[in-house]
Coordinates of C-alpha atoms in Angstrom, one line a residue:
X4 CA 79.4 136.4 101.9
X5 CA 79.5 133.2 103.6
X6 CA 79.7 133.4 107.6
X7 CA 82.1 131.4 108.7
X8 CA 85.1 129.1 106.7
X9 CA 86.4 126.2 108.9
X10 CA 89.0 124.4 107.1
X11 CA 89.2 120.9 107.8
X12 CA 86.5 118.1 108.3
X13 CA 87.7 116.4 111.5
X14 CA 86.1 115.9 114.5
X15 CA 87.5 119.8 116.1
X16 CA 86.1 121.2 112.6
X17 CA 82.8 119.4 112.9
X18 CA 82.1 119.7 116.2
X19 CA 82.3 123.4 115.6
X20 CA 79.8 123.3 112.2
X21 CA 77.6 121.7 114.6
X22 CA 78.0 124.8 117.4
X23 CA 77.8 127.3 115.3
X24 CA 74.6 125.5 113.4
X25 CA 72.4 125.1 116.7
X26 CA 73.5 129.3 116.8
X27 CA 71.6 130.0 114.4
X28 CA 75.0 130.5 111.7
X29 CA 75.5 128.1 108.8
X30 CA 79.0 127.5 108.1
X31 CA 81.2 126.3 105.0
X32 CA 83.4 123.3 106.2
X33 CA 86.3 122.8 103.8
X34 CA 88.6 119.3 103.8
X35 CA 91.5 118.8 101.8
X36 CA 90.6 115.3 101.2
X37 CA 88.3 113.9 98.7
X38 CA 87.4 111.2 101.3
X39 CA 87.1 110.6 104.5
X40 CA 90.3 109.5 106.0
X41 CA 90.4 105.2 106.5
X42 CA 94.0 105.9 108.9
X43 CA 93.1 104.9 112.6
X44 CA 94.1 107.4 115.3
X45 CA 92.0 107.7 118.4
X46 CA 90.7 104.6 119.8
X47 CA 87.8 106.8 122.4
X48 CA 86.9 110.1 124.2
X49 CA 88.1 110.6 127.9
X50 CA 87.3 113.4 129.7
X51 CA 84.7 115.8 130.3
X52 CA 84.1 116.2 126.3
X53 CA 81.9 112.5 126.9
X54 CA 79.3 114.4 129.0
X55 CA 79.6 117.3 126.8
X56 CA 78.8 115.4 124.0
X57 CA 75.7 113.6 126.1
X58 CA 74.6 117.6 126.8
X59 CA 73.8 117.9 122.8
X60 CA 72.3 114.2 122.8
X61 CA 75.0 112.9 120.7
X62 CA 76.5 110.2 123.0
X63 CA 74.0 107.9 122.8
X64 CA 74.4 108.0 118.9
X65 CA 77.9 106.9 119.2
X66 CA 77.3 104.3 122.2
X67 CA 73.4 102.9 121.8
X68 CA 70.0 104.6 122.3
X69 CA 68.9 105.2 125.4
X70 CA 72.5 104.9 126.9
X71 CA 73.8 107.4 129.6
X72 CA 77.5 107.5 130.2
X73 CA 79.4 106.9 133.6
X74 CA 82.6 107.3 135.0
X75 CA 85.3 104.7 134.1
X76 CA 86.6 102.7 137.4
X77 CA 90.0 102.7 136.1
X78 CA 92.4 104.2 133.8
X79 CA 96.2 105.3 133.4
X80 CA 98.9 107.7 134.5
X81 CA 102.3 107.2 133.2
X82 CA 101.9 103.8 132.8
X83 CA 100.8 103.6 135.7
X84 CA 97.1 102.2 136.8
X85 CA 94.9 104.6 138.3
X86 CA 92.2 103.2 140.4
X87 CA 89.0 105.5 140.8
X88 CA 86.8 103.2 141.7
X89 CA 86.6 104.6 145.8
X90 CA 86.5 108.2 144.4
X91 CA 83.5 110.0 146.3
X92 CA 83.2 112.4 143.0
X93 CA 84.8 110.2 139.7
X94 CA 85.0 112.6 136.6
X95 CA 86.6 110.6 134.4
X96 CA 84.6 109.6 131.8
X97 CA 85.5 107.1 128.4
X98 CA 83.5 106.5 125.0
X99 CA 85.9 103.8 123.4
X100 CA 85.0 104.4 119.9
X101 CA 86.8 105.0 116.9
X102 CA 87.9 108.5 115.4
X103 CA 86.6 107.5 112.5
X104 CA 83.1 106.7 113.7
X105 CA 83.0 110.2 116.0
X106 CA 83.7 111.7 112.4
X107 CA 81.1 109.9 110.7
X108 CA 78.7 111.1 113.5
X109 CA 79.5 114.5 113.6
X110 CA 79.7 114.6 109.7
X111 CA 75.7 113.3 109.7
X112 CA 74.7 115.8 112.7
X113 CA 76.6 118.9 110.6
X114 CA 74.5 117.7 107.9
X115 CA 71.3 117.4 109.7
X116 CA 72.1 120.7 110.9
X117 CA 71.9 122.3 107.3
X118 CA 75.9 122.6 107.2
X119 CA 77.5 122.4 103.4
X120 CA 80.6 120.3 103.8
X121 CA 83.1 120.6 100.6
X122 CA 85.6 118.0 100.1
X123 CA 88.9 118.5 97.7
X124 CA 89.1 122.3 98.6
X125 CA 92.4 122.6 99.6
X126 CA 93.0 126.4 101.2
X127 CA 96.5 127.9 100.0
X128 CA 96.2 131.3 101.0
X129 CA 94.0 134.0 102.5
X130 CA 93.6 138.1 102.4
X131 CA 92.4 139.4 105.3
X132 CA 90.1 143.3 105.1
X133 CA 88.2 145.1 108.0
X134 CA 84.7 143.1 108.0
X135 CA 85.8 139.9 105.8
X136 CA 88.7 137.6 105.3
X137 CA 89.2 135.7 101.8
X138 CA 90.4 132.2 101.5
X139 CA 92.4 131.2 98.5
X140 CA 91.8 127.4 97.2
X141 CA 93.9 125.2 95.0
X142 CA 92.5 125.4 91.5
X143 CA 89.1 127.0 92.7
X144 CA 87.6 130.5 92.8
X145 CA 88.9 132.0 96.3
X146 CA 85.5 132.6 99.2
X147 CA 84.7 135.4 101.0
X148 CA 83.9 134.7 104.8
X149 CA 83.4 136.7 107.9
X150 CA 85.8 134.2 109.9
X151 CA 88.5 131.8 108.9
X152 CA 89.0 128.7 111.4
X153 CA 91.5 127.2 110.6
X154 CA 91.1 123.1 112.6
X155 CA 93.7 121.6 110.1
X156 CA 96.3 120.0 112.3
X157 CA 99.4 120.5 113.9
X158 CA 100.7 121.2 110.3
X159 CA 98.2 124.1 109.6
X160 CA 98.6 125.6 106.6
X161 CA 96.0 128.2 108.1
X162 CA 98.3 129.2 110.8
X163 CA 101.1 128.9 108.8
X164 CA 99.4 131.8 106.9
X165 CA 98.3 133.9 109.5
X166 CA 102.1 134.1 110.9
X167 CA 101.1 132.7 114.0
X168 CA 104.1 131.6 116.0
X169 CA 104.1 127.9 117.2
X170 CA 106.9 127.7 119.8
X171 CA 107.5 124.9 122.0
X172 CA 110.2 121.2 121.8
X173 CA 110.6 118.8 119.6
X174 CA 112.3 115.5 120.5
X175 CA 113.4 112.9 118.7
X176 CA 115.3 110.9 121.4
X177 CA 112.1 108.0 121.1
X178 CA 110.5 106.1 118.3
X179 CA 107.2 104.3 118.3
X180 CA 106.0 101.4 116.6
X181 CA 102.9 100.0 116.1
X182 CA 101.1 98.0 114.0
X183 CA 98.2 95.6 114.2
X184 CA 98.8 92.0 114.3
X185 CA 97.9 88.1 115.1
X186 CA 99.3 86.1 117.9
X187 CA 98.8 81.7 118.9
X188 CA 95.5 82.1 120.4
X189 CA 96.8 80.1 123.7
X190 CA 98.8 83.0 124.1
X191 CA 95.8 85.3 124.7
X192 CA 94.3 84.9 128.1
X193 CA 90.5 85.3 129.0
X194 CA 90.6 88.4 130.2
X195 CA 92.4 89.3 127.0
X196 CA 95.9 89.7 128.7
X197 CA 98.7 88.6 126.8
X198 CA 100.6 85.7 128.1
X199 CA 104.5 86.0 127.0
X200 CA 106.7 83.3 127.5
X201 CA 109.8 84.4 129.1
X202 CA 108.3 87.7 130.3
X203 CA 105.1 87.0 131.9
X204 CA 101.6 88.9 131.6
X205 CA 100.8 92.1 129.0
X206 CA 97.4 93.5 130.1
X207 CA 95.0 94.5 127.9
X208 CA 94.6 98.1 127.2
X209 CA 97.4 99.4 129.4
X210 CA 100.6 100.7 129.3
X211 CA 103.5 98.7 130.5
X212 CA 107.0 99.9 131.1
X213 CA 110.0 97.9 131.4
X214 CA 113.2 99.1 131.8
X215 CA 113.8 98.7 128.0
X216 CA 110.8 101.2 127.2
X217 CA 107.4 100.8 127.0
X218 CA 104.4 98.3 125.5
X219 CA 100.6 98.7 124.8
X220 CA 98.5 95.9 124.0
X221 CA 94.5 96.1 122.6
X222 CA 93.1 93.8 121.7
X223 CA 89.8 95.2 120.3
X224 CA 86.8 93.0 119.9
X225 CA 86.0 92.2 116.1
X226 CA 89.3 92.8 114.5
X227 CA 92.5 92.5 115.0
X228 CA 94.8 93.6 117.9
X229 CA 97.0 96.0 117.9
X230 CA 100.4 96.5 119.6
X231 CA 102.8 98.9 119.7
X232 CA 106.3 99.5 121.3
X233 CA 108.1 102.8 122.7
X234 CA 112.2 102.9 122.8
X235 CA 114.5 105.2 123.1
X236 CA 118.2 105.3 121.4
X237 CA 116.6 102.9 118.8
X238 CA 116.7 104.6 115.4
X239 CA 115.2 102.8 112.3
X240 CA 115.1 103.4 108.1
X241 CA 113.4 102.5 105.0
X242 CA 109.6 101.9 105.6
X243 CA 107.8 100.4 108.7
X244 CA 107.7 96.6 108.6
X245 CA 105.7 94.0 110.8
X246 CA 109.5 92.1 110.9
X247 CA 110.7 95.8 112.7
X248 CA 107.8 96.2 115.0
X249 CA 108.4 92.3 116.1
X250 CA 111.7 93.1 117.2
X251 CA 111.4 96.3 119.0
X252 CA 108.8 94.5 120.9
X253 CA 110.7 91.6 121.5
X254 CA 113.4 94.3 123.2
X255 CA 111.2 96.2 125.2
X256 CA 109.8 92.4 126.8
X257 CA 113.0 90.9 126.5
X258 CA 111.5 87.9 125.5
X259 CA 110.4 86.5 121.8
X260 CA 106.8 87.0 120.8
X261 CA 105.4 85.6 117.9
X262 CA 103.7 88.3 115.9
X263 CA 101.9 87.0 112.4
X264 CA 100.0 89.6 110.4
X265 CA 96.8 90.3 110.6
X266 CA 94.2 88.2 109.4
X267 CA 91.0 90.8 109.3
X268 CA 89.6 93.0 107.0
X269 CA 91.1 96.5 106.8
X270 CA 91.9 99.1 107.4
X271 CA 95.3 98.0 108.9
X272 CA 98.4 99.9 110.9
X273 CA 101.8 99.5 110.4
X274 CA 103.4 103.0 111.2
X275 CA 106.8 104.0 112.9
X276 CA 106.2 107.9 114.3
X277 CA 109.8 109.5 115.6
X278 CA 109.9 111.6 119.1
X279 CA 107.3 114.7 119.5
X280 CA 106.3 117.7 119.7
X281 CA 104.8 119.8 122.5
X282 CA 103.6 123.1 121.2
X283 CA 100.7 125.7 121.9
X284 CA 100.1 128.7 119.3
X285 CA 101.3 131.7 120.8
X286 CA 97.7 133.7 119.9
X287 CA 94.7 131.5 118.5
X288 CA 93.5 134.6 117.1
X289 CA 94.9 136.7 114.3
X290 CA 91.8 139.6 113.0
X291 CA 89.1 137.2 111.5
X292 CA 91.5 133.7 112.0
X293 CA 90.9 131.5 115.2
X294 CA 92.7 128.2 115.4
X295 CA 90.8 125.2 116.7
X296 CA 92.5 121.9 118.2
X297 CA 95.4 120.8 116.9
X298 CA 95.8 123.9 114.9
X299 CA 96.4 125.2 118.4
X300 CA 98.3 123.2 120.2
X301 CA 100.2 119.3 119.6
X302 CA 101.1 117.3 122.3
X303 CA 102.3 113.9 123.5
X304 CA 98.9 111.5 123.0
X305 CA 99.6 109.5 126.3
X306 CA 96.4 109.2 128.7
X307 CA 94.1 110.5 125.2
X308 CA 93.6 113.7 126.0
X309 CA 93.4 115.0 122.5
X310 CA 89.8 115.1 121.7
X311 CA 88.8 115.8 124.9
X312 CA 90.6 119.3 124.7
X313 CA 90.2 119.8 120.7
X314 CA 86.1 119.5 121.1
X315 CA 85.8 121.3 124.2
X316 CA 87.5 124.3 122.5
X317 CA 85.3 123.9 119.4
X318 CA 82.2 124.3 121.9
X319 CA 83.7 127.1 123.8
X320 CA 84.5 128.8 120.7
X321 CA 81.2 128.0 118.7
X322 CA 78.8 129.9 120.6
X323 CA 80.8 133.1 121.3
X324 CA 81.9 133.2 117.5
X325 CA 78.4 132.8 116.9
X326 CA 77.2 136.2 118.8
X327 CA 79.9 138.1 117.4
X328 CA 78.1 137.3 114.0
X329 CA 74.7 137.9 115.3
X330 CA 75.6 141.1 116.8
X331 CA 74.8 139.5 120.7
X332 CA 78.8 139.4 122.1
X333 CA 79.1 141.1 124.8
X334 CA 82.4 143.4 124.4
X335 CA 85.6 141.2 124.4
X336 CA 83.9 138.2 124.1
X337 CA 85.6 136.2 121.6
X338 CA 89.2 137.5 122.8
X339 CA 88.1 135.0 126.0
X340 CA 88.1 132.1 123.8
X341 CA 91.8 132.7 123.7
X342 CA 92.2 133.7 127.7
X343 CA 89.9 130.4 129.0
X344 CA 91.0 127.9 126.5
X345 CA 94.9 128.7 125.9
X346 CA 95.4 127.9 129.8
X347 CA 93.8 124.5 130.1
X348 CA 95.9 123.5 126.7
X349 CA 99.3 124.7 128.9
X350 CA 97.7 122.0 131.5
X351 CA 97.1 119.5 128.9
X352 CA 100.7 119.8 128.0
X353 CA 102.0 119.8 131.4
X354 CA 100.2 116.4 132.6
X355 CA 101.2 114.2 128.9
X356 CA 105.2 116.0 129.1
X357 CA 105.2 114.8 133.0
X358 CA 103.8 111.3 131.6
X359 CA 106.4 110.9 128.9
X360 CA 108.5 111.5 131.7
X361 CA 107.3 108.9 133.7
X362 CA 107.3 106.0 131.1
X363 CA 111.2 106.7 129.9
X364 CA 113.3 103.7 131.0
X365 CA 116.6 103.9 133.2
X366 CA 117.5 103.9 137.2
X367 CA 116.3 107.6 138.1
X368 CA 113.1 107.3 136.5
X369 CA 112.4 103.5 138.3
X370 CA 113.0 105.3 141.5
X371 CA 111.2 108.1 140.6
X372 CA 108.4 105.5 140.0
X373 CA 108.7 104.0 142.9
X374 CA 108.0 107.1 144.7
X375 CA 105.1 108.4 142.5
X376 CA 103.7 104.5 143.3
X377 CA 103.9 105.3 147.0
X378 CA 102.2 108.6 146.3
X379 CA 99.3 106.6 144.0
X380 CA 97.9 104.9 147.6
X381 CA 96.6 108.5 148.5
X382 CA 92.9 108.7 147.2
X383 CA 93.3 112.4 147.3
X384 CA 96.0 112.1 144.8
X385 CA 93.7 110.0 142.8
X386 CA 90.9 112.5 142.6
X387 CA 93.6 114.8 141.5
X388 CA 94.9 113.1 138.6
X389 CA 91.3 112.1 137.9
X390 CA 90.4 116.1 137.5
X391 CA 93.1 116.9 135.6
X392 CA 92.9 114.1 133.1
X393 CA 89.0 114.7 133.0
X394 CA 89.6 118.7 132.5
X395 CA 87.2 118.5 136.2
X396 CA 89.2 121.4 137.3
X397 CA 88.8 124.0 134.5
X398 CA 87.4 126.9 136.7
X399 CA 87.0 130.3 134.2
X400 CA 86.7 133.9 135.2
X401 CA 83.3 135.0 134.8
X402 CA 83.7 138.7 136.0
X403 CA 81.4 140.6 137.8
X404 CA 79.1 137.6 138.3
X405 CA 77.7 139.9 141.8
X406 CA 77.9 139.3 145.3
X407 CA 75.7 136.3 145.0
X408 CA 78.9 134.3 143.3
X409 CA 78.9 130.9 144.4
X410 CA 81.1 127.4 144.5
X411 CA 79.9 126.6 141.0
X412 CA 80.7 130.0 139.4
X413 CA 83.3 129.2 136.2
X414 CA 82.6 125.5 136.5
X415 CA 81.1 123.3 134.2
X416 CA 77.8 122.7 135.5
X417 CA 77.4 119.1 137.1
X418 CA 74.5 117.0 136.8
X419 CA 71.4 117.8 138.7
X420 CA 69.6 115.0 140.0
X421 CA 66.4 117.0 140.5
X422 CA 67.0 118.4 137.2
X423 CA 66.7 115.0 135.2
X424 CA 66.3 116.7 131.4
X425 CA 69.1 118.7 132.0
X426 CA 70.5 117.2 128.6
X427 CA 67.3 118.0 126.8
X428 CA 67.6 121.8 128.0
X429 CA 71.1 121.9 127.2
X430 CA 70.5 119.9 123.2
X431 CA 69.6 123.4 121.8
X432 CA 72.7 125.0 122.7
X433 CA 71.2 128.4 124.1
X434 CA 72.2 129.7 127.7
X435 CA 69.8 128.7 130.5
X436 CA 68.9 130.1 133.9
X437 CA 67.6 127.4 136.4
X438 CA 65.2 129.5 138.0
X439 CA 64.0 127.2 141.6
X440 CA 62.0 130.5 142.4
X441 CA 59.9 131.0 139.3
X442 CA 60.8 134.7 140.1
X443 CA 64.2 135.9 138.4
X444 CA 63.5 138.3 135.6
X445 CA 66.1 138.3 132.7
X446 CA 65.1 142.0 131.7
X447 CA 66.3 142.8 128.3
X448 CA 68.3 139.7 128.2
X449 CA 65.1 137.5 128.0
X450 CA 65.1 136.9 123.8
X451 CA 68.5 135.7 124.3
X452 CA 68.6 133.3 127.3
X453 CA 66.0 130.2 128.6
X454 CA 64.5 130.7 131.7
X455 CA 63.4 127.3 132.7
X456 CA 61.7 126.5 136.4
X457 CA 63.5 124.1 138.6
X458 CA 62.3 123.3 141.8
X459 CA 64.0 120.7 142.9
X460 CA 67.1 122.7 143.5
X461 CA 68.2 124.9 146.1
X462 CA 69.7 127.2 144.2
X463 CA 69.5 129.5 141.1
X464 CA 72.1 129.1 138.2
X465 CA 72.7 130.9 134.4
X466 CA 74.6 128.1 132.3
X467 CA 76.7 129.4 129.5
X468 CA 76.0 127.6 126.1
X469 CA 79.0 125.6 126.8
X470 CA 77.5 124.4 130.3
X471 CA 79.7 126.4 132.2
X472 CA 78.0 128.5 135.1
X473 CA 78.1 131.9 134.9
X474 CA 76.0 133.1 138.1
X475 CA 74.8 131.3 140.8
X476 CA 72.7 132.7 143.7
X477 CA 69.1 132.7 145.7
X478 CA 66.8 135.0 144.2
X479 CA 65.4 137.7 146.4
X480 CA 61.9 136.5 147.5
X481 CA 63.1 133.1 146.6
X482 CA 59.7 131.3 147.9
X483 CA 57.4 133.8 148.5
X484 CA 55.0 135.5 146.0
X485 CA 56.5 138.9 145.9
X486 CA 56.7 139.5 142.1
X487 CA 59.2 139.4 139.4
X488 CA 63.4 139.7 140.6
X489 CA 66.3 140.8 138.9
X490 CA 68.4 138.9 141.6
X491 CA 71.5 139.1 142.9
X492 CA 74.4 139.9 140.3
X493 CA 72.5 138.6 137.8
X494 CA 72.4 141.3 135.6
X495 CA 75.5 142.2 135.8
X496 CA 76.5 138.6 134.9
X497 CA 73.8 138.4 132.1
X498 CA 75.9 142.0 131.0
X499 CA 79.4 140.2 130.8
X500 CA 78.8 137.8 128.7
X501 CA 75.5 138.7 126.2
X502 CA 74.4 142.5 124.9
X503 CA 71.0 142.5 125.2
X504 CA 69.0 143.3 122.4

């Protein structure tokens, strides 16, 4: 019996191979398609999934070797620009690089990992027992798992089957076209802005809102640029054309522009997409089914938030699914994928519905604008949209972490200075105490946890797999030579989250 099914090959899917692969378990990926997909989606990572990703040594394989990545000193609200650049603590961070490139990486790590990936299994049904569930496949002989995940979109045939409600809205008041394309180079400016007669400046890899609806420009180095136009009350037919897209963006400016095809190799957009939907899965668990990313929960893509909370579920899922299998989960454990993740999807939702909000146009919402613009010169309103759209201000529960609990406690754990192969400790995926002491004893926890001496700081911590800090406190006899500790709430902390052996 295999130990765990994840239907579909994405990034959420793969990330979670890889998880569950570092674990120790060696899991069955199963994609639909017979190839990877050539479609372009997202265009980067944002968020606090870029340092996760550095925290397994995978960023530099998607930037260069050696590279390290920093905050971004600007970025987007609601078409609006955010400037972090004063932020005494920025945690927004970007990788621009394309979806299909993160799945190539993660497809090569899985791989490297010892994961079998099987592509042209398409799942159709599944039969859940006591200790196993079994997947059904078109036209194959059905596999018997422990798990099921099911990371195969907001359509999710897996979810579908599970009965798994998906409530939430649908509208269908706005339509989005976008395509890529080739404009007079004297219209393109040398910061890459585009220069529109009649209308003025289109920066580069913003949004812009008019009072007709809204415009993005990118134009992406080494291919061709892409636009794409937001309206509402403009409804279309027939297939998506580059004559359609021309117009709707000649609406939204007011002004003509000149829009040829393009003139690069492919792969090549053209799409029209109708309204949205904002909806989050009313259980991510049913028995021996778990959803993962989009499976879970759709929402508006404004700001890019996607991945950022799709892999961050797949690592907060990975390593608790992968005690449950190795007999190591603390009671309850993998009901708090559910409890810690579900939340921060409700906030994901929250920010990009209060964004689509903001970009709509019509009197109320210019005023409305010019408000929020007012409210935009606070940097303390800055660093708050900066945590939110990073996923900086995800604080879990972590129970009886002991009297010694601390400001870090249910936080992800933030870089340590002193501590400079943090992402080294943190590449094998095991939890970690940072032991400045040398003296905390782990007790019958110590097979399962690395206890690693770190001098440099002033205080002890026990990092989750996921990098999210589970204790925090000063050791008894912190400095002196007076034997082994169990410290503070440790214990108890070690208790809530791993059985000891």
């Amino acid at each position: 019996m295999i130990d765990v099914v994840i239907a579909g090959a994405g990034p959420n899917g793969l990330m979670l191979a890889c998880e569950l692969a570092l674990a120790g378990v060696r899991p069955l990926v199963l994609e639909r398609l017979t190839e990877p997909s050539p479609e372009q989606r997202a265009n980067g990572l944002v968020g606090q999934v870029v340092r996760m990703l550095d925290r397994r040594g995978l960023y530099e394989r998607l930037a260069a070797p050696g590279a390290v990545p920093g905050p971004t000193p600007r970025f987007l609200f609601g078409a609006f620009p955010l400037d972090l650049h004063d932020l005494p603590d920025n945690p927004l961070y970007t990788l621009m690089v394309p979806q299909r490139r993160i799945e190539q990486m993660l497809a090569e790590r899985a791989v490297e990992l010892g994961v079998e990936i099987r592509r042209g299994h398409q799942v159709t049904g599944l039969a859940q027992g006591e200790k196993s569930v079994t997947v059904e496949l078109h036209g194959r002989e059905p596999i018997e798992a422990a798990f099921l995940v099911g990371a195969d979109g907001g359509h999710s045939v897996v979810r579908k089957l599970s009965r798994i409600a998906f409530p939430g809205v649908t509208r269908d008041s706005s339509v989005s076209r976008a395509g890529h394309v080739s404009v007079a180079q004297q219209m393109v400016g040398p910061g890459g802005e585009l220069v529109v007669p009649g209308f003025g400046v289109v920066p580069p890899f913003q949004h812009l809102r008019t009072e007709h609806g809204l415009i993005a420009w990118a134009p992406f180095p080494g291919g061709d640029p892409l636009i794409s136009a937001v309206e509402w009350g403009q409804p279309a037919e027939g297939e998506a054309s580059l004559d359609e897209l021309r117009d709707s963006v000649g609406r939204v400016l007011g002004a003509d522009l000149p829009l040829g095809p393009p003139t690069g190799p492919g792969p090549h957009v053209m799409r029209r997409l109708f309204g949205g939907n904002t909806r989050i899965a009313d259980r991510y668990r049913a028995g021996r089914v778990l959803l993962l990313g989009d499976a879970a929960h759709v929402h508006s893509a404004i700001g890019g938030p996607g991945l950022n909370l799709g892999l961050q579920d797949a690592v907060n899922l990975g390593w608790k699914l992968a005690a449950e299998l190795r007999g190591h989960a603390a009671e309850g454990l993998l009901d708090t994928y559910q409890s810690e993740r579900a939340p921060v999807a409700r906030r994901v939702a929250m920010h990009t519905q209060a964004q689509s909000v903001l970009i709509q146009p019509g009197g109320d919402v210019t005023a409305l604008r010019e408000l929020f613009g007012e409210l935009l010169a606070q940097s303390g309103v800055r660093q708050h949209l900066a945590d939110l759209l990073s996923g900086a201000d995800i604080s879990y529960d972590m129970g009886p972490a002991g009297p010694a609990t601390g400001p870090l406690v249910g936080r992800w754990a933030p870089d340590l200075p002193t501590l400079p192969d943090l992402r080294r400790l943190t590449s094998t995926g095991r939890p970690l105490l940072l032991d400045p002491s040398g003296v905390l004893d782990l007790g019958r926890w110590a097979p399962l946890v690395d206890a690693v001496p770190a001098p440099g700081l002033d205080t002890a911590l026990l990092l989750r797999p996921d990098c999210y800090v589970a204790w925090q406190g000063r050791p008894a006899g912190a400095g002196r030579s007076t034997g082994r500790s169990a410290g503070d709430g440790l214990h108890e902390a070690l208790g809530t989250w791993f059985k000891a052996p």
